Short mmCIF file of C-alpha atoms in Angstrom, two decimals:
data_model
loop_
_atom_site.label_atom_id
_atom_site.label_comp_id
_atom_site.label_asym_id
_atom_site.label_seq_id
_atom_site.Cartn_x
_atom_site.Cartn_y
_atom_site.Cartn_z
CA UNK A 1 -25.66 30.84 -20.02
CA UNK A 2 -24.14 30.81 -23.51
CA UNK A 3 -20.50 31.15 -24.23
CA UNK A 4 -19.68 34.65 -25.66
CA UNK A 5 -18.55 34.42 -28.55
CA UNK A 6 -16.25 37.26 -30.39
CA UNK A 7 -15.67 36.81 -34.18
CA UNK A 8 -12.28 37.22 -35.99
CA UNK A 9 -13.50 40.40 -37.66
CA UNK A 10 -10.97 41.98 -40.51
CA UNK A 11 -8.68 44.49 -39.49
CA UNK A 12 -9.34 47.47 -41.38
CA UNK A 13 -7.51 48.06 -45.00
CA UNK A 14 -6.09 44.76 -44.07
CA UNK A 15 -6.25 41.70 -47.36
CA UNK A 16 -9.33 40.28 -45.71
CA UNK A 17 -11.11 43.54 -45.03
CA UNK A 18 -14.20 43.66 -47.29
CA UNK A 19 -14.26 46.97 -49.45
CA UNK A 20 -17.34 48.78 -52.47
CA UNK A 21 -15.69 50.11 -55.17
CA UNK A 22 -18.30 50.46 -57.76
CA UNK A 23 -21.88 50.91 -58.61
CA UNK A 24 -24.13 50.56 -61.47
CA UNK A 25 -28.00 51.03 -61.60
CA UNK A 26 -30.41 51.59 -64.17
CA UNK A 27 -34.04 53.50 -63.77
CA UNK A 28 -36.49 51.68 -61.82
CA UNK A 29 -40.11 51.70 -62.96
CA UNK A 30 -42.36 49.75 -65.74
CA UNK A 31 -39.83 49.48 -68.65
CA UNK A 32 -41.75 46.54 -71.07
CA UNK A 33 -39.02 47.18 -73.95
CA UNK A 34 -36.32 46.82 -71.29
CA UNK A 35 -35.11 42.58 -71.01
CA UNK A 36 -34.08 40.33 -68.05
CA UNK A 37 -30.80 39.27 -69.43
CA UNK A 38 -29.88 42.91 -70.73
CA UNK A 39 -30.96 44.56 -67.35
CA UNK A 40 -28.34 42.67 -66.01
CA UNK A 41 -25.40 42.95 -68.54
CA UNK A 42 -25.84 46.96 -68.10
CA UNK A 43 -25.89 47.48 -64.41
CA UNK A 44 -22.64 45.04 -63.91
CA UNK A 45 -21.13 46.76 -66.90
CA UNK A 46 -21.65 50.17 -65.37
CA UNK A 47 -20.56 48.60 -61.82
CA UNK A 48 -17.45 47.01 -63.35
CA UNK A 49 -16.73 50.69 -65.11
CA UNK A 50 -17.01 52.22 -61.94
CA UNK A 51 -14.55 50.00 -59.90
CA UNK A 52 -12.15 51.12 -62.79
CA UNK A 53 -11.89 47.02 -63.28
CA UNK A 54 -11.82 45.22 -66.57
CA UNK A 55 -14.57 42.59 -66.74
CA UNK A 56 -11.89 40.16 -67.07
CA UNK A 57 -11.33 40.95 -63.34
CA UNK A 58 -13.99 39.67 -62.10
CA UNK A 59 -13.24 35.97 -60.42
CA UNK A 60 -16.66 35.43 -58.53
CA UNK A 61 -20.57 35.96 -59.38
CA UNK A 62 -23.22 36.24 -56.27
CA UNK A 63 -26.40 36.39 -58.47
CA UNK A 64 -29.95 38.23 -56.30
CA UNK A 65 -32.69 36.23 -57.50
CA UNK A 66 -36.06 37.48 -59.44
CA UNK A 67 -39.12 36.37 -58.60
CA UNK A 68 -41.12 37.00 -61.46
CA UNK A 69 -40.48 33.89 -62.90
CA UNK A 70 -38.79 30.48 -62.93
CA UNK A 71 -37.59 30.64 -66.77
CA UNK A 72 -35.49 33.98 -65.60
CA UNK A 73 -33.99 32.14 -62.35
CA UNK A 74 -32.90 28.99 -64.29
CA UNK A 75 -30.81 31.43 -65.69
CA UNK A 76 -29.61 32.72 -62.96
CA UNK A 77 -29.05 29.32 -61.14
CA UNK A 78 -27.41 27.68 -64.22
CA UNK A 79 -24.64 30.23 -64.92
CA UNK A 80 -25.94 32.16 -67.90
CA UNK A 81 -24.38 35.40 -66.48
CA UNK A 82 -21.11 34.03 -67.01
CA UNK A 83 -21.53 33.47 -70.39
CA UNK A 84 -23.42 36.38 -70.63
CA UNK A 85 -20.72 38.82 -69.46
CA UNK A 86 -17.82 36.62 -71.80
CA UNK A 87 -16.55 35.26 -68.19
CA UNK A 88 -16.96 31.55 -68.53
CA UNK A 89 -13.44 29.48 -68.45
CA UNK A 90 -13.08 32.49 -66.39
CA UNK A 91 -15.08 33.14 -63.35
CA UNK A 92 -14.55 30.44 -60.37
CA UNK A 93 -18.54 30.18 -59.73
CA UNK A 94 -21.51 31.81 -60.38
CA UNK A 95 -23.90 31.29 -57.14
CA UNK A 96 -27.65 32.75 -56.19
CA UNK A 97 -27.86 33.69 -52.33
CA UNK A 98 -31.35 33.59 -51.80
CA UNK A 99 -33.05 35.10 -48.50
CA UNK A 100 -36.15 37.33 -49.97
CA UNK A 101 -35.76 41.09 -49.21
CA UNK A 102 -32.62 40.88 -47.23
CA UNK A 103 -30.96 38.93 -49.61
CA UNK A 104 -29.00 42.15 -50.70
CA UNK A 105 -27.14 42.15 -47.03
CA UNK A 106 -27.03 38.31 -47.15
CA UNK A 107 -24.86 38.41 -50.33
CA UNK A 108 -22.76 41.02 -49.27
CA UNK A 109 -21.84 39.04 -45.76
CA UNK A 110 -21.23 35.70 -48.31
CA UNK A 111 -19.16 37.86 -50.48
CA UNK A 112 -17.26 39.99 -47.69
CA UNK A 113 -16.36 36.43 -46.34
CA UNK A 114 -15.17 35.38 -50.15
CA UNK A 115 -12.89 38.07 -49.92
CA UNK A 116 -11.69 37.90 -46.26
CA UNK A 117 -11.24 34.19 -46.92
CA UNK A 118 -9.00 34.31 -49.98
CA UNK A 119 -11.86 32.53 -51.91
CA UNK A 120 -12.07 35.17 -54.33
CA UNK A 121 -10.73 38.65 -55.57
CA UNK A 122 -13.43 40.86 -57.60
CA UNK A 123 -16.80 39.77 -56.76
CA UNK A 124 -19.94 40.97 -58.74
CA UNK A 125 -23.40 40.60 -57.01
CA UNK A 126 -25.90 42.11 -59.41
CA UNK A 127 -29.51 41.56 -59.39
CA UNK A 128 -32.40 42.20 -62.16
CA UNK A 129 -36.13 42.11 -61.72
CA UNK A 130 -39.27 42.30 -64.06
CA UNK A 131 -41.94 43.11 -61.44
CA UNK A 132 -43.15 46.12 -63.02
CA UNK A 133 -43.47 44.36 -66.30
CA UNK A 134 -45.34 40.92 -64.89
CA UNK A 135 -48.99 39.82 -64.59
CA UNK A 136 -50.29 41.33 -61.34
CA UNK A 137 -52.96 38.63 -60.71
CA UNK A 138 -50.19 35.88 -61.16
CA UNK A 139 -47.39 38.45 -58.90
CA UNK A 140 -50.32 38.74 -56.18
CA UNK A 141 -51.16 34.49 -56.04
CA UNK A 142 -47.01 34.26 -56.24
CA UNK A 143 -46.96 36.43 -53.26
CA UNK A 144 -49.50 34.55 -51.26
CA UNK A 145 -48.06 31.10 -52.01
CA UNK A 146 -44.33 32.02 -51.17
CA UNK A 147 -43.50 32.73 -47.85
CA UNK A 148 -47.28 31.70 -46.02
CA UNK A 149 -47.76 28.51 -44.62
CA UNK A 150 -50.33 26.87 -46.51
CA UNK A 151 -51.29 25.03 -44.32
CA UNK A 152 -52.14 27.00 -41.53
CA UNK A 153 -52.13 30.62 -42.97
CA UNK A 154 -53.03 29.99 -46.70
CA UNK A 155 -57.35 29.21 -45.31
CA UNK A 156 -57.71 32.35 -44.13
CA UNK A 157 -56.87 33.96 -47.24
CA UNK A 158 -53.96 35.93 -46.41
CA UNK A 159 -51.59 37.54 -49.31
CA UNK A 160 -48.62 40.40 -48.68
CA UNK A 161 -51.10 43.41 -48.82
CA UNK A 162 -52.79 41.74 -45.39
CA UNK A 163 -49.34 40.76 -44.02
CA UNK A 164 -48.88 44.97 -44.11
CA UNK A 165 -52.02 45.84 -42.78
CA UNK A 166 -51.84 43.40 -39.96
CA UNK A 167 -48.30 44.87 -39.13
CA UNK A 168 -49.22 48.51 -39.67
CA UNK A 169 -52.19 47.62 -37.77
CA UNK A 170 -50.45 46.50 -34.60
CA UNK A 171 -48.02 49.57 -34.87
CA UNK A 172 -50.49 52.30 -35.37
CA UNK A 173 -51.88 50.35 -31.80
CA UNK A 174 -48.91 50.51 -30.44
CA UNK A 175 -47.63 53.89 -31.36
CA UNK A 176 -51.07 55.51 -31.05
CA UNK A 177 -49.75 57.00 -34.85
CA UNK A 178 -52.25 58.74 -36.92
CA UNK A 179 -53.31 57.94 -40.57
CA UNK A 180 -51.63 61.36 -41.31
CA UNK A 181 -48.62 60.05 -39.72
CA UNK A 182 -48.15 56.71 -41.33
CA UNK A 183 -48.86 58.98 -44.21
CA UNK A 184 -46.14 61.29 -43.76
CA UNK A 185 -43.59 58.59 -44.64
CA UNK A 186 -44.28 57.20 -47.86
CA UNK A 187 -44.61 61.38 -48.47
CA UNK A 188 -40.81 61.73 -47.18
CA UNK A 189 -39.94 58.60 -49.28
CA UNK A 190 -41.76 60.15 -52.52
CA UNK A 191 -39.66 64.01 -51.61
CA UNK A 192 -36.35 61.99 -51.57
CA UNK A 193 -37.14 60.19 -54.73
CA UNK A 194 -37.88 63.00 -56.51
CA UNK A 195 -34.77 63.79 -56.16
CA UNK A 196 -33.33 60.51 -57.78
CA UNK A 197 -33.55 60.21 -61.80
CA UNK A 198 -33.39 56.57 -61.27
CA UNK A 199 -36.42 56.42 -59.18
CA UNK A 200 -39.98 55.09 -60.59
CA UNK A 201 -41.75 58.24 -59.23
CA UNK A 202 -39.10 60.82 -60.08
CA UNK A 203 -41.57 63.27 -61.54
CA UNK A 204 -44.63 62.52 -59.90
CA UNK A 205 -45.37 64.28 -56.36
CA UNK A 206 -47.43 62.88 -53.83
CA UNK A 207 -49.06 64.29 -50.53
CA UNK A 208 -50.84 63.15 -47.22
CA UNK A 209 -54.04 64.38 -48.60
CA UNK A 210 -53.65 62.19 -51.50
CA UNK A 211 -53.07 58.89 -49.35
CA UNK A 212 -55.66 59.63 -46.81
CA UNK A 213 -58.32 60.16 -49.86
CA UNK A 214 -57.39 57.36 -51.44
CA UNK A 215 -59.06 53.88 -51.68
CA UNK A 216 -58.84 51.22 -48.54
CA UNK A 217 -56.85 47.98 -49.61
CA UNK A 218 -56.33 46.23 -46.79
CA UNK A 219 -57.16 47.99 -43.61
CA UNK A 220 -55.69 50.65 -42.19
CA UNK A 221 -53.36 50.50 -45.15
CA UNK A 222 -54.40 52.89 -48.45
CA UNK A 223 -53.93 52.54 -52.40
CA UNK A 224 -50.66 55.07 -52.31
CA UNK A 225 -49.69 53.47 -49.40
CA UNK A 226 -49.06 49.55 -51.06
CA UNK A 227 -45.74 49.38 -52.82
CA UNK A 228 -45.45 49.45 -56.66
CA UNK A 229 -43.93 47.18 -58.13
CA UNK A 230 -41.30 47.89 -60.68
CA UNK A 231 -38.65 46.85 -62.99
CA UNK A 232 -35.11 47.23 -62.28
CA UNK A 233 -31.88 45.96 -62.10
CA UNK A 234 -28.27 47.07 -59.87
CA UNK A 235 -24.71 45.81 -59.19
CA UNK A 236 -21.86 46.59 -57.33
CA UNK A 237 -18.34 44.62 -57.21
CA UNK A 238 -16.57 44.55 -53.88
CA UNK A 239 -12.59 43.73 -52.85
CA UNK A 240 -10.05 43.75 -50.27
CA UNK A 241 -8.53 46.23 -49.46
CA UNK A 242 -5.79 46.28 -50.33
CA UNK A 243 -6.76 45.53 -54.04
CA UNK A 244 -9.08 48.89 -53.29
CA UNK A 245 -6.32 51.51 -52.36
CA UNK A 246 -4.16 50.10 -55.97
CA UNK A 247 -6.64 52.10 -57.59
CA UNK A 248 -9.16 54.20 -55.57
CA UNK A 249 -9.20 57.16 -53.11
CA UNK A 250 -11.76 56.23 -51.56
CA UNK A 251 -14.00 52.63 -50.56
CA UNK A 252 -16.88 51.61 -48.61
CA UNK A 253 -16.12 49.02 -46.04
CA UNK A 254 -18.26 47.06 -43.64
CA UNK A 255 -17.73 47.98 -39.72
CA UNK A 256 -20.48 45.46 -38.55
CA UNK A 257 -23.01 43.55 -39.29
CA UNK A 258 -26.00 42.06 -37.10
CA UNK A 259 -29.13 39.83 -37.80
CA UNK A 260 -31.98 37.76 -36.57
CA UNK A 261 -34.64 35.52 -37.66
CA UNK A 262 -37.46 36.39 -35.36
CA UNK A 263 -40.47 33.91 -37.83
CA UNK A 264 -41.14 32.56 -40.28
CA UNK A 265 -45.22 32.71 -40.29
CA UNK A 266 -46.54 36.51 -39.86
CA UNK A 267 -48.99 34.82 -37.08
CA UNK A 268 -46.25 33.35 -35.24
CA UNK A 269 -44.09 36.59 -34.98
CA UNK A 270 -44.75 37.46 -30.80
CA UNK A 271 -45.25 40.89 -31.99
CA UNK A 272 -45.64 42.12 -35.24
CA UNK A 273 -45.14 45.80 -33.59
CA UNK A 274 -41.49 44.97 -33.02
CA UNK A 275 -39.57 42.43 -35.60
CA UNK A 276 -36.56 41.48 -35.10
CA UNK A 277 -34.81 44.67 -35.53
CA UNK A 278 -33.53 44.85 -31.03
CA UNK A 279 -31.78 42.06 -31.53
CA UNK A 280 -29.87 42.63 -34.78
CA UNK A 281 -29.09 46.20 -33.90
CA UNK A 282 -27.19 45.04 -30.42
CA UNK A 283 -25.46 42.73 -32.37
CA UNK A 284 -24.46 45.35 -35.19
CA UNK A 285 -23.61 48.17 -33.05
CA UNK A 286 -21.33 45.71 -31.22
CA UNK A 287 -19.69 45.06 -33.94
CA UNK A 288 -18.89 48.16 -35.32
CA UNK A 289 -18.43 50.38 -32.37
CA UNK A 290 -20.71 53.17 -33.26
CA UNK A 291 -24.56 53.26 -33.67
CA UNK A 292 -27.09 55.82 -34.41
CA UNK A 293 -25.98 58.52 -33.20
CA UNK A 294 -22.71 58.12 -34.77
CA UNK A 295 -24.45 57.69 -38.45
CA UNK A 296 -25.02 60.04 -41.21
CA UNK A 297 -27.90 58.98 -42.82
CA UNK A 298 -29.64 55.18 -43.06
CA UNK A 299 -31.25 53.42 -46.32
CA UNK A 300 -33.68 51.21 -44.21
CA UNK A 301 -36.27 48.57 -46.09
CA UNK A 302 -39.41 50.32 -46.90
CA UNK A 303 -42.28 47.94 -48.30
CA UNK A 304 -44.99 49.49 -45.68
CA UNK A 305 -44.54 52.69 -43.87
CA UNK A 306 -44.83 50.81 -40.86
CA UNK A 307 -42.59 47.96 -41.68
CA UNK A 308 -39.83 51.15 -42.27
CA UNK A 309 -41.22 52.68 -38.33
CA UNK A 310 -41.10 49.33 -36.56
CA UNK A 311 -37.39 49.19 -38.25
CA UNK A 312 -36.07 52.82 -37.56
CA UNK A 313 -37.63 52.17 -33.55
CA UNK A 314 -35.70 48.77 -33.25
CA UNK A 315 -32.60 50.20 -34.51
CA UNK A 316 -32.83 53.31 -32.06
CA UNK A 317 -33.01 55.72 -34.89
CA UNK A 318 -35.96 57.18 -33.47
CA UNK A 319 -37.42 56.87 -29.84
CA UNK A 320 -40.02 53.54 -29.54
CA UNK A 321 -43.39 54.80 -30.51
CA UNK A 322 -42.22 58.29 -32.44
CA UNK A 323 -40.40 57.04 -36.36
CA UNK A 324 -43.75 58.10 -37.67
CA UNK A 325 -44.59 61.40 -36.03
CA UNK A 326 -40.83 62.11 -36.55
CA UNK A 327 -41.59 61.29 -40.46
CA UNK A 328 -44.49 63.90 -39.72
CA UNK A 329 -42.20 66.31 -38.48
CA UNK A 330 -39.86 66.25 -41.27
CA UNK A 331 -36.63 64.39 -39.92
CA UNK A 332 -36.31 62.24 -42.49
CA UNK A 333 -36.68 64.12 -45.38
CA UNK A 334 -34.95 65.78 -47.88
CA UNK A 335 -33.52 68.80 -45.48
CA UNK A 336 -34.16 66.96 -42.45
CA UNK A 337 -31.78 66.22 -39.33
CA UNK A 338 -31.37 62.48 -40.22
CA UNK A 339 -31.56 61.45 -44.28
CA UNK A 340 -33.01 58.16 -44.92
CA UNK A 341 -34.13 56.02 -48.02
CA UNK A 342 -32.23 58.91 -50.35
CA UNK A 343 -33.45 56.90 -53.51
CA UNK A 344 -36.93 57.12 -52.03
CA UNK A 345 -36.86 53.46 -51.19
CA UNK A 346 -39.35 50.47 -51.82
CA UNK A 347 -42.24 53.00 -51.91
CA UNK A 348 -41.10 55.33 -54.27
CA UNK A 349 -37.96 54.48 -56.20
CA UNK A 350 -40.09 51.25 -57.14
CA UNK A 351 -40.44 47.52 -55.75
CA UNK A 352 -37.93 45.25 -57.70
CA UNK A 353 -38.47 42.65 -55.32
CA UNK A 354 -35.29 41.04 -53.81
CA UNK A 355 -33.52 44.13 -55.50
CA UNK A 356 -35.61 46.93 -53.48
CA UNK A 357 -33.17 46.08 -50.51
CA UNK A 358 -30.17 45.72 -52.94
CA UNK A 359 -31.28 49.32 -54.62
CA UNK A 360 -31.24 50.50 -51.08
CA UNK A 361 -28.01 48.65 -50.30
CA UNK A 362 -26.34 50.45 -53.33
CA UNK A 363 -27.64 53.93 -52.78
CA UNK A 364 -25.75 53.73 -48.87
CA UNK A 365 -22.17 52.74 -50.77
CA UNK A 366 -23.00 55.19 -53.51
CA UNK A 367 -23.71 58.12 -50.90
CA UNK A 368 -20.09 57.29 -48.99
CA UNK A 369 -18.80 57.20 -52.26
CA UNK A 370 -19.82 60.73 -52.29
CA UNK A 371 -21.49 59.73 -56.09
CA UNK A 372 -25.14 60.41 -55.24
CA UNK A 373 -24.68 64.25 -57.39
CA UNK A 374 -25.94 67.76 -56.22
CA UNK A 375 -29.40 66.64 -55.45
CA UNK A 376 -29.31 64.44 -52.79
CA UNK A 377 -25.71 63.66 -51.63
CA UNK A 378 -25.61 64.28 -48.31
CA UNK A 379 -22.72 66.25 -47.21
CA UNK A 380 -19.34 64.79 -46.15
CA UNK A 381 -21.44 61.16 -45.31
CA UNK A 382 -19.21 58.95 -43.73
CA UNK A 383 -21.51 56.38 -41.99
CA UNK A 384 -24.56 54.52 -43.02
CA UNK A 385 -26.63 51.98 -41.67
CA UNK A 386 -27.99 49.75 -44.24
CA UNK A 387 -31.44 47.31 -42.80
CA UNK A 388 -33.30 44.83 -44.63
CA UNK A 389 -35.73 42.37 -44.11
CA UNK A 390 -37.96 40.57 -46.37
CA UNK A 391 -41.00 37.27 -46.48
CA UNK A 392 -43.01 38.30 -43.56
CA UNK A 393 -40.43 40.38 -42.16
CA UNK A 394 -39.03 36.98 -41.00
CA UNK A 395 -35.76 38.60 -40.54
CA UNK A 396 -33.69 41.98 -39.93
CA UNK A 397 -30.18 42.14 -41.22
CA UNK A 398 -28.17 45.16 -40.66
CA UNK A 399 -24.76 46.85 -42.63
CA UNK A 400 -22.81 49.39 -40.81
CA UNK A 401 -21.31 50.89 -43.58
CA UNK A 402 -18.26 53.17 -43.56
CA UNK A 403 -16.19 55.44 -45.92
CA UNK A 404 -12.53 54.68 -46.13
CA UNK A 405 -9.95 57.31 -47.36
CA UNK A 406 -6.58 55.76 -48.78
CA UNK B 1 -58.76 15.96 -25.49
CA UNK B 2 -55.73 13.70 -25.83
CA UNK B 3 -55.12 12.37 -29.06
CA UNK B 4 -51.38 11.45 -29.41
CA UNK B 5 -49.94 11.63 -33.23
CA UNK B 6 -50.29 8.11 -34.88
CA UNK B 7 -46.42 8.05 -35.36
CA UNK B 8 -45.16 5.04 -37.99
CA UNK B 9 -41.95 3.97 -39.26
CA UNK B 10 -39.71 4.72 -35.73
CA UNK B 11 -41.77 6.97 -34.49
CA UNK B 12 -41.93 10.14 -36.23
CA UNK B 13 -44.34 12.43 -38.04
CA UNK B 14 -43.46 11.60 -41.66
CA UNK B 15 -45.65 14.15 -43.70
CA UNK B 16 -47.89 17.49 -43.31
CA UNK B 17 -51.32 15.63 -43.49
CA UNK B 18 -50.21 13.40 -40.57
CA UNK B 19 -49.04 16.32 -38.75
CA UNK B 20 -52.02 18.96 -39.11
CA UNK B 21 -54.57 16.25 -40.07
CA UNK B 22 -55.82 15.99 -36.38
CA UNK B 23 -56.50 19.60 -36.39
CA UNK B 24 -58.38 20.35 -39.06
CA UNK B 25 -60.84 16.71 -37.99
CA UNK B 26 -61.28 18.94 -35.08
CA UNK B 27 -62.26 21.89 -36.32
CA UNK B 28 -64.95 20.08 -38.33
CA UNK B 29 -65.84 19.08 -34.97
CA UNK B 30 -66.67 22.32 -33.66
CA UNK B 31 -63.24 22.39 -31.25
CA UNK B 32 -60.04 24.29 -31.56
CA UNK B 33 -56.76 22.54 -30.47
CA UNK B 34 -53.10 22.65 -30.59
CA UNK B 35 -50.09 20.62 -29.88
CA UNK B 36 -48.49 19.91 -27.25
CA UNK B 37 -45.65 18.01 -25.87
CA UNK B 38 -45.92 15.12 -24.10
CA UNK B 39 -42.02 15.38 -22.62
CA UNK B 40 -42.23 19.37 -21.22
CA UNK B 41 -46.21 20.17 -21.43
CA UNK B 42 -45.29 23.06 -23.82
CA UNK B 43 -48.25 23.91 -25.96
CA UNK B 44 -47.10 24.54 -29.73
CA UNK B 45 -48.67 26.31 -32.37
CA UNK B 46 -48.63 25.90 -35.12
CA UNK B 47 -47.52 21.80 -34.63
CA UNK B 48 -44.13 20.85 -35.29
CA UNK B 49 -42.23 17.61 -36.23
CA UNK B 50 -39.95 18.18 -32.97
CA UNK B 51 -41.19 20.13 -29.88
CA UNK B 52 -39.38 23.77 -30.33
CA UNK B 53 -38.27 24.06 -26.75
CA UNK B 54 -37.14 20.26 -25.74
CA UNK B 55 -36.58 18.86 -29.67
CA UNK B 56 -39.00 16.13 -28.22
CA UNK B 57 -41.00 14.01 -30.67
CA UNK B 58 -43.24 12.91 -28.19
CA UNK B 59 -46.17 15.12 -29.29
CA UNK B 60 -49.75 14.86 -28.76
CA UNK B 61 -52.79 17.42 -28.77
CA UNK B 62 -54.53 19.70 -26.41
CA UNK B 63 -58.44 21.37 -26.58
CA UNK B 64 -57.98 24.83 -25.54
CA UNK B 65 -60.66 27.09 -24.40
CA UNK B 66 -61.37 29.24 -27.24
CA UNK B 67 -60.58 32.35 -25.43
CA UNK B 68 -58.03 34.72 -26.27
CA UNK B 69 -56.90 38.34 -27.44
CA UNK B 70 -57.04 39.99 -30.84
CA UNK B 71 -53.38 41.04 -31.25
CA UNK B 72 -54.08 42.45 -34.98
CA UNK B 73 -56.29 42.24 -37.58
CA UNK B 74 -57.02 43.74 -41.28
CA UNK B 75 -59.96 43.59 -43.61
CA UNK B 76 -58.70 42.79 -47.09
CA UNK B 77 -60.86 44.57 -49.72
CA UNK B 78 -59.13 43.94 -52.72
CA UNK B 79 -57.03 40.99 -54.53
CA UNK B 80 -57.95 37.96 -53.12
CA UNK B 81 -55.15 35.75 -54.05
CA UNK B 82 -57.00 33.39 -56.95
CA UNK B 83 -56.69 30.13 -55.50
CA UNK B 84 -59.13 31.34 -52.32
CA UNK B 85 -62.44 31.30 -53.11
CA UNK B 86 -63.63 34.12 -51.20
CA UNK B 87 -65.30 37.34 -52.78
CA UNK B 88 -63.54 40.56 -50.65
CA UNK B 89 -63.73 41.82 -47.88
CA UNK B 90 -62.66 39.63 -45.80
CA UNK B 91 -61.41 39.70 -42.36
CA UNK B 92 -57.87 38.20 -41.06
CA UNK B 93 -57.18 38.61 -37.65
CA UNK B 94 -54.04 37.00 -35.32
CA UNK B 95 -55.15 35.94 -31.82
CA UNK B 96 -53.14 34.83 -29.25
CA UNK B 97 -54.84 32.68 -26.93
CA UNK B 98 -55.34 32.65 -23.46
CA UNK B 99 -53.23 29.59 -22.91
CA UNK B 100 -50.04 31.10 -24.93
CA UNK B 101 -49.45 29.89 -28.94
CA UNK B 102 -51.22 32.52 -31.51
CA UNK B 103 -52.60 31.23 -34.82
CA UNK B 104 -53.66 33.58 -38.14
CA UNK B 105 -58.15 33.22 -38.21
CA UNK B 106 -60.98 34.74 -39.87
CA UNK B 107 -62.91 36.83 -38.06
CA UNK B 108 -67.22 37.12 -38.40
CA UNK B 109 -68.61 40.56 -38.85
CA UNK B 110 -70.82 41.90 -36.29
CA UNK B 111 -74.47 42.37 -36.86
CA UNK B 112 -74.03 44.80 -38.80
CA UNK B 113 -72.51 43.02 -41.94
CA UNK B 114 -68.89 44.85 -40.90
CA UNK B 115 -65.66 44.57 -39.07
CA UNK B 116 -65.56 47.84 -37.83
CA UNK B 117 -66.41 47.08 -34.01
CA UNK B 118 -62.69 45.08 -33.85
CA UNK B 119 -59.61 46.64 -32.08
CA UNK B 120 -56.30 45.86 -31.17
CA UNK B 121 -56.48 43.89 -27.35
CA UNK B 122 -59.76 43.46 -27.45
CA UNK B 123 -61.18 39.86 -26.13
CA UNK B 124 -62.52 37.54 -29.13
CA UNK B 125 -63.63 34.00 -28.37
CA UNK B 126 -63.73 30.96 -30.95
CA UNK B 127 -66.75 30.11 -32.52
CA UNK B 128 -66.26 27.71 -35.52
CA UNK B 129 -67.89 28.80 -38.90
CA UNK B 130 -70.14 26.21 -40.35
CA UNK B 131 -68.74 22.47 -41.55
CA UNK B 132 -69.15 23.14 -45.05
CA UNK B 133 -66.38 26.56 -45.01
CA UNK B 134 -64.59 24.14 -42.58
CA UNK B 135 -64.04 21.75 -45.01
CA UNK B 136 -62.84 24.03 -47.96
CA UNK B 137 -60.72 26.07 -45.91
CA UNK B 138 -59.23 24.85 -42.38
CA UNK B 139 -59.32 27.61 -40.48
CA UNK B 140 -59.89 28.84 -37.26
CA UNK B 141 -62.87 31.34 -37.03
CA UNK B 142 -63.12 34.26 -34.21
CA UNK B 143 -65.39 36.56 -32.62
CA UNK B 144 -66.04 39.76 -30.57
CA UNK B 145 -66.32 38.11 -26.67
CA UNK B 146 -69.59 39.35 -25.12
CA UNK B 147 -69.73 41.87 -22.39
#
């Protein structure tokens, strides 16, 4: 028997209630001429301007790590961003938060905690990644060393597409989903990306036929079902609800969150077709007092189609085993009943490493601020479920975002 | 087989070599072992410094039957890691042993040289790779169970 612990959640609208007030993003894709730090400064400047703040109003920087190289990561760790933004001598601290693909959710929790506890007033959270311009074999090697136990799984030749293959095989077996139904997931995301000028594949169409006719990479994953590595950057600014109300008519709050670290090594997850979503969702929905039936849209981590399908079922957005078939029927596509990954997701907006989940989070905030533009704005969006995971899909992190008006 | 980890300096496993060495040594002899808690009898994969169930540091080894079920598998056809000196394609699987623990492993091809005969949830058996392969890459290999 475990004690029931009810956390002291912030009162909505209070000085302890964290609020997203600004977002900034530059296009994802392969942009060899764009520098790592240039991306950070531009995305940060856009977010600060969107928040209607001066750069000097930022008193805390939370950094989302890059994975393309140690020197740039070191620049993040050793406060280069504070100096580049002209905030040296002003910010209280500049700190990195890292949990792979779910970093966005953990960075948000940390920023919200700093605000709720009075440790910070205006927090800038920013990511920048250069995966699209990095050497592909070097990235394959990096992703077959990191997150895979060297004693136990490296001797099998495991790497990230193989983990995707193992999960997809298991998911297709459990759900009875066909190759065409799995491919429909990538097509729905591409249809969304075709509405997002910042997406890597804004101008390229994708079809089920093209996917199932592409070469097999790691059975049952085809070439067009693998994530495309991209360069990109994004940022957001958080403050308290009382501060937000001074300059903004609308902002976004965190209604609740949930999380579960289910495993480290892919071989040790009890069922790779489930992952940690069920436990995380139970916590998140209880905390927020609302659930999938109340949500207007979702932004859920999608580095492989099966990873997204598993998440949607764990989140109870789809019935068990039905997510891929629901994609195939168009439920999650533009014009469908439940808008999902409206920026195109990692699979079509571009996989910007740890930043891919951050791009989804930013899109969720953008939708709730009603700033997604005429092509893809979800009409009157009030509530969004954001889901993150990473590594060997070791954890499931959920943010329940709510639009607030003054 | 009941090998106990060699414990020094206050009786704890001090590094990955001490933790993993017996597994590779058993594989080299064609045997598959998993860690066993000598206090609560839990079988553990992968081996840990403390028992995940009762948190005891009193740990040994247990030879398993090698029979199990294939949870999932994939055939990697492109992009093996540079450090992995094997040409693609090759097949990786996750096997749940009848005794409980599960592990990432390599799958032997069938007589036709492919892996087309594998399906999730089928019965598989531990069939050790040759000594040279195990020395190079200490992984457990499995084949489809006969019949």
